[in-house]
CSV table of C-alpha atoms in Angstrom, one decimal:
chain,number,residue,atom,x,y,z
A,540,MET,CA,-53.5,-25.8,-277.3
A,541,LYS,CA,-53.7,-22.8,-275.2
A,542,SER,CA,-52.1,-24.6,-272.2
A,543,MET,CA,-48.9,-25.9,-274.6
A,544,GLU,CA,-48.7,-21.9,-275.5
A,545,LEU,CA,-48.7,-20.4,-271.8
A,546,SER,CA,-46.3,-23.3,-270.4
A,547,SER,CA,-43.9,-22.0,-273.7
A,548,VAL,CA,-44.8,-18.4,-272.7
A,549,ILE,CA,-43.8,-19.5,-268.7
A,550,LEU,CA,-40.7,-21.4,-269.8
A,551,GLN,CA,-39.1,-17.8,-271.9
A,552,ILE,CA,-40.2,-16.0,-268.8
A,553,SER,CA,-38.4,-18.2,-266.8
A,554,PHE,CA,-35.3,-18.2,-269.2
A,555,LEU,CA,-34.8,-14.5,-269.9
A,556,THR,CA,-35.0,-14.4,-266.0
A,557,ILE,CA,-32.7,-17.0,-264.9
A,558,PHE,CA,-30.4,-15.0,-267.8
A,559,GLY,CA,-30.6,-11.6,-266.4
A,560,LYS,CA,-29.5,-13.4,-262.3
A,561,MET,CA,-26.8,-14.6,-264.0
A,562,LEU,CA,-25.6,-11.3,-265.5
A,563,ALA,CA,-26.6,-9.3,-262.5
A,564,PHE,CA,-24.2,-11.8,-260.1
A,565,GLY,CA,-21.4,-12.2,-263.1
A,566,PHE,CA,-21.7,-15.9,-263.9
A,567,VAL,CA,-21.0,-14.5,-268.3
A,568,GLY,CA,-17.8,-14.3,-268.9
A,569,PRO,CA,-15.9,-11.6,-269.8
A,570,GLU,CA,-16.3,-13.2,-273.5
A,571,GLU,CA,-19.9,-11.4,-272.7
A,572,ARG,CA,-18.8,-8.5,-271.3
A,573,LYS,CA,-16.1,-6.3,-273.2
A,574,CYS,CA,-13.5,-4.0,-271.4
A,575,LYS,CA,-14.5,-0.7,-272.5
A,576,TYR,CA,-11.5,1.2,-274.2
A,577,LEU,CA,-11.3,4.6,-273.9
A,578,ARG,CA,-8.8,7.6,-274.3
A,579,VAL,CA,-8.1,9.9,-271.7
A,580,GLU,CA,-5.7,12.6,-272.5
A,581,LYS,CA,-4.1,10.5,-274.9
A,582,LEU,CA,-3.3,7.8,-272.6
A,583,LEU,CA,-5.2,4.5,-273.7
A,584,LYS,CA,-7.4,3.4,-270.5
A,585,ILE,CA,-9.4,0.1,-269.9
A,586,ARG,CA,-12.2,0.0,-267.7
A,587,CYS,CA,-13.4,-3.3,-266.4
A,588,PHE,CA,-15.7,-1.6,-264.1
A,589,ASP,CA,-17.9,-3.3,-261.9
A,590,MET,CA,-17.4,-7.3,-263.9
A,591,ASN,CA,-17.6,-9.6,-261.1
A,592,LEU,CA,-14.5,-10.4,-262.5
A,593,LYS,CA,-12.3,-12.7,-259.7
A,594,GLU,CA,-9.0,-12.5,-261.4
A,595,VAL,CA,-6.7,-9.2,-263.2
A,596,PRO,CA,-7.8,-10.8,-266.8
A,597,GLN,CA,-4.6,-11.3,-269.1
A,598,TYR,CA,-6.3,-10.9,-272.9
A,599,LEU,CA,-6.2,-7.1,-272.6
A,600,LYS,CA,-3.9,-4.4,-274.5
A,601,SER,CA,0.0,-4.8,-273.6
A,602,SER,CA,-0.1,-1.1,-274.2
A,603,VAL,CA,-2.9,-0.4,-271.3
A,604,GLU,CA,-1.5,3.2,-269.3
A,605,VAL,CA,-4.8,3.4,-267.5
A,606,LEU,CA,-6.3,0.4,-265.6
A,607,ASP,CA,-9.6,0.4,-263.8
A,608,LEU,CA,-10.5,-2.5,-262.4
A,609,SER,CA,-12.8,-1.5,-259.7
A,610,TYR,CA,-16.2,-3.1,-258.2
A,611,ASN,CA,-15.0,-6.4,-259.0
A,612,ARG,CA,-14.3,-9.2,-256.8
A,613,ILE,CA,-10.4,-10.1,-257.2
A,614,LYS,CA,-8.7,-11.7,-253.6
A,615,LYS,CA,-5.5,-12.6,-255.0
A,616,LEU,CA,-2.8,-10.6,-256.6
A,617,LYS,CA,-0.5,-12.9,-258.8
A,618,ARG,CA,2.7,-12.4,-259.5
A,619,SER,CA,1.6,-13.0,-263.5
A,620,SER,CA,-1.3,-10.8,-262.6
A,621,PHE,CA,0.1,-7.6,-264.5
A,622,GLN,CA,2.8,-9.1,-266.1
A,623,PRO,CA,1.9,-8.2,-269.9
A,624,TYR,CA,0.7,-4.5,-268.6
A,625,LYS,CA,4.0,-3.1,-268.0
A,626,ASN,CA,2.8,0.4,-269.0
A,627,ILE,CA,0.9,0.8,-266.7
A,628,LYS,CA,0.5,4.5,-265.3
A,629,TYR,CA,-3.2,5.1,-263.2
A,630,LEU,CA,-3.6,1.9,-261.5
A,631,LEU,CA,-8.0,1.2,-260.4
A,632,LEU,CA,-7.9,-1.4,-257.4
A,633,TYR,CA,-10.2,-0.1,-254.9
A,634,ASP,CA,-13.7,-1.7,-253.8
A,635,ASN,CA,-12.3,-5.3,-254.3
A,636,MET,CA,-12.1,-8.2,-252.1
A,637,ILE,CA,-7.8,-8.4,-252.3
A,638,GLN,CA,-6.8,-9.5,-249.2
A,639,SER,CA,-3.0,-10.8,-250.3
A,640,VAL,CA,-0.8,-10.0,-252.8
A,641,GLU,CA,2.1,-11.6,-254.2
A,642,PRO,CA,5.4,-10.3,-253.8
A,643,GLY,CA,6.6,-9.5,-257.6
A,644,THR,CA,3.4,-8.1,-258.5
A,645,PHE,CA,4.4,-4.8,-258.7
A,646,SER,CA,8.0,-4.8,-259.4
A,647,HIS,CA,8.2,-4.5,-262.9
A,648,LEU,CA,5.7,-1.2,-263.5
A,649,THR,CA,8.2,1.2,-263.3
A,650,SER,CA,6.2,3.5,-265.3
A,651,LEU,CA,3.5,3.5,-262.4
A,652,GLN,CA,2.3,6.8,-260.9
A,653,GLU,CA,-0.6,6.1,-258.9
A,654,ILE,CA,-3.0,2.9,-257.2
A,655,ASP,CA,-6.3,2.7,-255.7
A,656,LEU,CA,-6.8,0.4,-253.2
A,657,SER,CA,-8.7,1.6,-251.2
A,658,ASN,CA,-11.7,-0.6,-249.6
A,659,ASN,CA,-9.7,-3.6,-250.2
A,660,GLY,CA,-8.8,-6.8,-247.0
A,661,LEU,CA,-5.2,-5.5,-246.9
A,662,LEU,CA,-3.3,-6.7,-243.7
A,663,THR,CA,0.0,-4.4,-244.7
A,664,ILE,CA,0.9,-2.0,-247.4
A,665,PRO,CA,3.2,-4.3,-250.1
A,666,LEU,CA,6.1,-3.0,-249.5
A,667,GLU,CA,7.6,-3.2,-253.3
A,668,LEU,CA,5.1,-0.3,-253.7
A,669,LEU,CA,7.3,2.0,-251.8
A,670,GLN,CA,10.5,1.0,-253.8
A,671,LEU,CA,8.3,2.1,-257.9
A,672,PRO,CA,10.7,5.1,-258.9
A,673,SER,CA,7.4,6.7,-260.2
A,674,LEU,CA,4.7,6.1,-257.7
A,675,ARG,CA,4.0,9.6,-256.6
A,676,ASN,CA,-0.4,9.0,-255.2
A,677,LEU,CA,-0.6,6.3,-252.9
A,678,TYR,CA,-4.9,5.5,-252.2
A,679,ILE,CA,-4.8,2.6,-249.7
A,680,ASP,CA,-7.9,4.0,-247.2
A,681,SER,CA,-9.9,1.9,-245.8
A,682,ASN,CA,-8.1,-1.5,-245.2
A,683,GLU,CA,-7.5,-2.4,-241.9
A,684,LEU,CA,-4.0,-2.4,-241.8
A,685,ILE,CA,-3.1,-4.4,-238.8
A,686,HIS,CA,0.6,-5.7,-239.8
A,687,LEU,CA,2.0,-2.7,-241.6
A,688,GLU,CA,4.0,-1.4,-238.5
A,689,ARG,CA,5.6,-5.2,-238.3
A,690,ASP,CA,6.1,-5.5,-241.6
A,691,LEU,CA,7.6,-1.4,-241.8
A,692,GLU,CA,10.7,-2.9,-239.7
A,693,ALA,CA,11.5,-4.2,-242.8
A,694,LEU,CA,11.4,-1.7,-245.2
A,695,ASP,CA,14.7,-0.4,-246.8
A,696,ARG,CA,14.8,3.5,-246.4
A,697,PRO,CA,15.0,5.9,-248.0
A,698,ILE,CA,12.4,4.9,-250.3
A,699,LYS,CA,12.7,5.4,-254.1
A,700,ALA,CA,9.2,6.3,-254.7
A,701,PRO,CA,8.5,9.8,-255.0
A,702,LEU,CA,5.7,10.2,-252.9
A,703,GLU,CA,3.2,12.8,-253.3
A,704,TYR,CA,0.0,12.2,-251.6
A,705,LEU,CA,-0.4,9.4,-249.6
A,706,ASN,CA,-4.2,8.4,-248.0
A,707,VAL,CA,-3.9,5.8,-244.9
A,708,ALA,CA,-7.7,7.3,-243.7
A,709,ASP,CA,-9.4,4.1,-242.0
A,710,CYS,CA,-7.1,1.5,-241.4
A,711,GLY,CA,-7.1,1.5,-237.5
A,712,LEU,CA,-3.5,3.0,-237.0
A,713,GLN,CA,-2.4,3.9,-234.2
A,714,ASP,CA,0.1,6.7,-235.6
A,715,ILE,CA,1.4,8.2,-239.0
A,716,PRO,CA,3.5,4.9,-240.8
A,717,ASP,CA,7.2,5.4,-240.6
A,718,LEU,CA,8.0,5.4,-244.4
A,719,GLY,CA,11.7,7.4,-243.5
A,720,ILE,CA,12.1,10.8,-245.4
A,721,LEU,CA,9.6,11.9,-247.7
A,722,PRO,CA,11.3,15.1,-249.5
A,723,LYS,CA,8.2,15.2,-251.8
A,724,LEU,CA,5.2,14.3,-249.2
A,725,TRP,CA,2.6,17.7,-250.0
A,726,HIS,CA,-0.5,16.0,-248.0
A,727,ILE,CA,-1.2,12.9,-246.0
A,728,ASN,CA,-4.8,11.8,-245.1
A,729,ALA,CA,-4.8,10.2,-241.8
A,730,SER,CA,-8.5,10.9,-240.2
A,731,MET,CA,-9.9,8.3,-238.9
A,732,ASN,CA,-7.3,6.3,-237.4
A,733,PRO,CA,-7.1,6.4,-233.7
A,734,LEU,CA,-3.6,7.8,-233.7
A,735,MET,CA,-3.3,7.5,-230.2
A,736,ASP,CA,0.1,6.9,-230.1
A,737,LEU,CA,0.9,10.0,-232.3
A,738,SER,CA,4.5,10.8,-232.5
A,739,ILE,CA,5.2,14.5,-233.5
A,740,ASP,CA,8.3,13.5,-234.5
A,741,ARG,CA,7.1,11.7,-237.5
A,742,PHE,CA,6.6,15.0,-239.4
A,743,ALA,CA,10.5,15.5,-239.4
A,744,ASN,CA,10.0,13.5,-242.1
A,745,MET,CA,7.6,15.7,-244.0
A,746,CYS,CA,9.4,18.7,-244.5
A,747,ASN,CA,7.6,19.3,-247.4
A,748,LEU,CA,4.1,19.0,-246.2
A,749,LYS,CA,1.7,21.5,-247.4
A,750,SER,CA,-1.5,19.8,-245.4
A,751,ILE,CA,-3.2,16.8,-243.2
A,752,ASP,CA,-6.0,15.8,-242.5
A,753,LEU,CA,-6.3,14.9,-239.3
A,754,THR,CA,-10.2,15.2,-239.1
A,755,ARG,CA,-12.2,12.0,-236.4
A,756,THR,CA,-8.9,10.5,-234.6
A,757,GLN,CA,-8.5,9.9,-230.9
A,758,LEU,CA,-5.3,12.2,-230.6
A,759,ASP,CA,-5.3,13.7,-226.7
A,760,GLN,CA,-5.3,17.4,-226.0
A,761,CYS,CA,-1.4,17.9,-225.7
A,762,GLN,CA,-0.7,15.6,-229.8
A,763,CYS,CA,-3.6,18.2,-231.0
A,764,GLN,CA,-1.9,20.7,-229.4
A,765,GLN,CA,1.7,20.2,-231.2
A,766,ALA,CA,0.2,19.2,-234.7
A,767,ASN,CA,-0.9,22.5,-234.4
A,768,ASN,CA,1.8,24.5,-234.0
A,769,HIS,CA,4.5,21.7,-235.5
A,770,LEU,CA,1.7,22.9,-238.6
A,771,ARG,CA,1.8,26.5,-238.1
A,772,ALA,CA,5.3,26.8,-238.4
A,773,LEU,CA,5.5,24.7,-241.6
A,774,SER,CA,2.9,27.1,-242.9
A,775,VAL,CA,0.4,24.3,-243.4
A,776,LYS,CA,-3.3,24.6,-244.3
A,777,THR,CA,-4.4,23.5,-240.8
A,778,LYS,CA,-7.9,23.4,-242.4
A,779,PHE,CA,-8.3,19.6,-241.7
A,780,VAL,CA,-6.3,19.5,-238.3
A,781,PRO,CA,-8.7,19.4,-234.9
A,782,VAL,CA,-9.9,22.7,-233.0
A,783,CYS,CA,-7.7,22.0,-229.7
A,784,VAL,CA,-10.8,22.5,-227.2
A,785,GLU,CA,-8.1,24.3,-225.1
A,786,THR,CA,-4.8,25.6,-225.0
A,787,LEU,CA,-2.2,24.0,-222.4
A,788,ASP,CA,1.4,25.4,-221.0
A,789,PRO,CA,3.9,24.8,-222.8
A,790,SER,CA,5.7,23.4,-219.2
A,791,ILE,CA,2.4,21.0,-219.4
A,792,CYS,CA,2.6,20.1,-223.2
A,793,PRO,CA,6.5,21.6,-224.7
A,794,LEU,CA,6.6,22.7,-228.0
A,795,PRO,CA,7.8,19.9,-230.5
A,796,TYR,CA,10.1,22.4,-232.2
A,797,ASN,CA,13.7,21.0,-230.4
A,798,PHE,CA,13.0,17.8,-231.9
A,799,THR,CA,10.8,18.6,-235.3
A,800,LEU,CA,12.3,21.5,-236.9
A,801,ASP,CA,15.2,21.5,-235.4
A,802,SER,CA,16.2,17.6,-235.6
A,803,GLU,CA,18.4,16.7,-237.9
A,804,THR,CA,16.4,14.4,-239.7
A,805,PHE,CA,13.9,17.4,-240.3
A,806,HIS,CA,17.4,19.0,-242.3
A,807,THR,CA,18.2,15.9,-243.8
A,808,CYS,CA,14.6,16.4,-245.8
A,809,LYS,CA,15.2,20.0,-246.8
A,810,THR,CA,18.6,19.8,-247.8
A,811,SER,CA,17.7,16.4,-250.2
A,812,VAL,CA,14.5,18.8,-251.3
A,813,ALA,CA,17.5,21.5,-251.9
A,814,LYS,CA,19.7,19.1,-253.9
A,815,ALA,CA,16.4,17.6,-255.7
A,816,GLU,CA,15.7,21.3,-256.9
A,817,ALA,CA,19.4,21.8,-258.1
A,818,ARG,CA,19.1,18.9,-260.0
A,819,ASN,CA,15.6,19.7,-261.7
A,820,LEU,CA,17.6,23.6,-261.9
A,821,TRP,CA,20.7,22.1,-263.2
A,822,ILE,CA,18.7,19.5,-266.2
A,823,PHE,CA,16.2,22.1,-267.2
A,824,VAL,CA,19.5,24.3,-268.0
A,825,ALA,CA,21.4,21.5,-269.9
A,826,GLY,CA,17.8,20.9,-271.7
A,827,CYS,CA,18.0,24.2,-272.8
A,828,CYS,CA,21.5,24.3,-274.0
A,829,GLY,CA,20.8,21.1,-275.5
A,830,GLY,CA,17.9,23.0,-277.2
A,831,ILE,CA,19.6,25.5,-278.5
A,832,LEU,CA,22.4,23.7,-279.5
A,833,VAL,CA,20.5,21.9,-281.7
A,834,VAL,CA,18.5,24.3,-282.9
A,835,LEU,CA,22.0,26.0,-284.1
A,836,LEU,CA,23.2,22.6,-285.9
A,837,LEU,CA,19.7,22.7,-287.0
A,838,VAL,CA,20.2,26.0,-288.8
A,839,TRP,CA,23.8,25.3,-289.9
A,840,TYR,CA,23.0,22.0,-291.7
A,841,CYS,CA,20.0,24.0,-293.3
A,842,ILE,CA,22.3,27.0,-294.7
A,843,HIS,CA,25.3,24.1,-295.6
A,844,ARG,CA,22.8,22.3,-297.6
A,845,LYS,CA,21.6,25.1,-299.0
A,846,ARG,CA,25.0,26.3,-300.5
A,847,LYS,CA,25.3,22.9,-301.4
A,848,ARG,CA,22.8,22.7,-304.0
A,849,ARG,CA,23.7,26.2,-305.0
A,850,ASN,CA,27.3,25.2,-306.0
A,851,LYS,CA,26.0,21.7,-307.4
A,852,LYS,CA,23.6,23.4,-310.0
A,853,LEU,CA,26.3,25.7,-310.4
A,854,ARG,CA,29.0,22.9,-311.7
A,855,ALA,CA,26.0,21.8,-314.0
A,856,ALA,CA,25.5,25.1,-316.0
A,857,ALA,CA,28.9,25.0,-315.8
A,858,LEU,CA,29.3,21.3,-317.8
A,859,GLN,CA,26.1,22.1,-320.0
A,860,ARG,CA,27.7,26.1,-321.2
A,861,LYS,CA,29.0,25.5,-325.2
A,862,SER,CA,32.6,25.0,-325.7
A,863,LEU,CA,34.1,28.2,-327.0
A,864,VAL,CA,34.3,28.7,-331.3
A,865,ILE,CA,37.3,29.0,-332.7
A,866,SER,CA,38.4,32.1,-334.9
A,867,PRO,CA,38.9,31.3,-338.3
A,868,LYS,CA,43.2,32.0,-338.3
A,869,ASN,CA,43.3,29.5,-335.4
A,870,ALA,CA,41.7,27.7,-336.7
A,871,ILE,CA,43.9,27.4,-340.4
A,872,ASN,CA,46.6,27.3,-337.8
A,873,LYS,CA,45.2,24.9,-335.3
A,874,LYS,CA,47.2,22.0,-336.2
A,875,GLU,CA,50.4,23.7,-336.8
A,876,MET,CA,49.9,25.0,-333.0
A,877,GLU,CA,49.0,21.5,-331.9
A,878,PHE,CA,52.4,20.2,-333.7
A,879,HIS,CA,54.4,22.4,-332.5
A,880,CYS,CA,53.4,22.4,-328.6
A,881,ASN,CA,53.6,18.4,-328.8
A,882,HIS,CA,57.1,18.8,-330.1
A,883,ASN,CA,58.1,21.3,-328.2
A,884,ASP,CA,57.4,21.3,-324.3
A,885,GLU,CA,59.4,24.2,-323.2
A,886,LEU,CA,57.0,26.9,-325.0
A,887,LEU,CA,54.1,28.2,-323.6
A,888,CYS,CA,51.3,27.5,-325.8
A,889,CYS,CA,48.2,29.4,-326.2
A,890,ASP,CA,45.3,30.4,-327.9
A,891,THR,CA,45.5,34.3,-329.8
A,892,ALA,CA,42.5,34.5,-330.9
């Protein structure tokens, strides 16, 4: 009897151990491990963090705006992966195993403002991301982007994405990616890349640059000096710019201003910034004028409605007013007057009471 009880206890312990391991390695389906629904600054966030998912779940609310799928085991993004979720603004996919992205995966995410694809197995940037009209922040660091330079040859420039923040750290890059003119880009993180073939003229595409991270790169002394001189000319924060060991003579390492700050590309970038600022100003002015017009129309409508109500009340009061009382004298001669008026249209008939 005791041996049977002992066997039962052992079986229970074994079952609990196996079940715990199943939970740890993700053998329990998504029905048992639910994604969490949150509200972040009035945005609907769904957090499917560290659930050992192998693909993007299709059972979530379609109105999701912040989708966190980080720390999972997703290897491939399909064209249909985000088809139900067209309102996504922030997409977190870092620390997965993503190696391939089917064309059209992101093309319908026109509201996407930020995407984090860092720490995956990507060999290039999905170029359709660069054509999204709202994408401001792109994190694709810690990927081995060995095919990026080749794929960028097919990139349509200027890109439509209004990139402001770009992180391509630790991607094995020999040079800063040539994405064309980026008039709104204010920060780029290219740290932990070799950058041995750094082309200083790439900086001409980034006329609004405010800070850059070039730490732990393999820039030679001249490239380091040129980068520093160019960035200082733009009043860029040089906190993250590598400190050059020695200052080289301009004859050995010429200043890059003749093909950066004075280049046609840089002036085109500046012109596009000025046009964007002018357009934003006109939009602001038009918005203010439109707002004032709406307020005036509302005021006029309220006054008009108030007058209409007052006139309605006056008409109602007039209809409810009692008829004039006919004097006894006129009451006696009333029939005679009516007869007289009905048979003599040329005379003016009136009450002489």
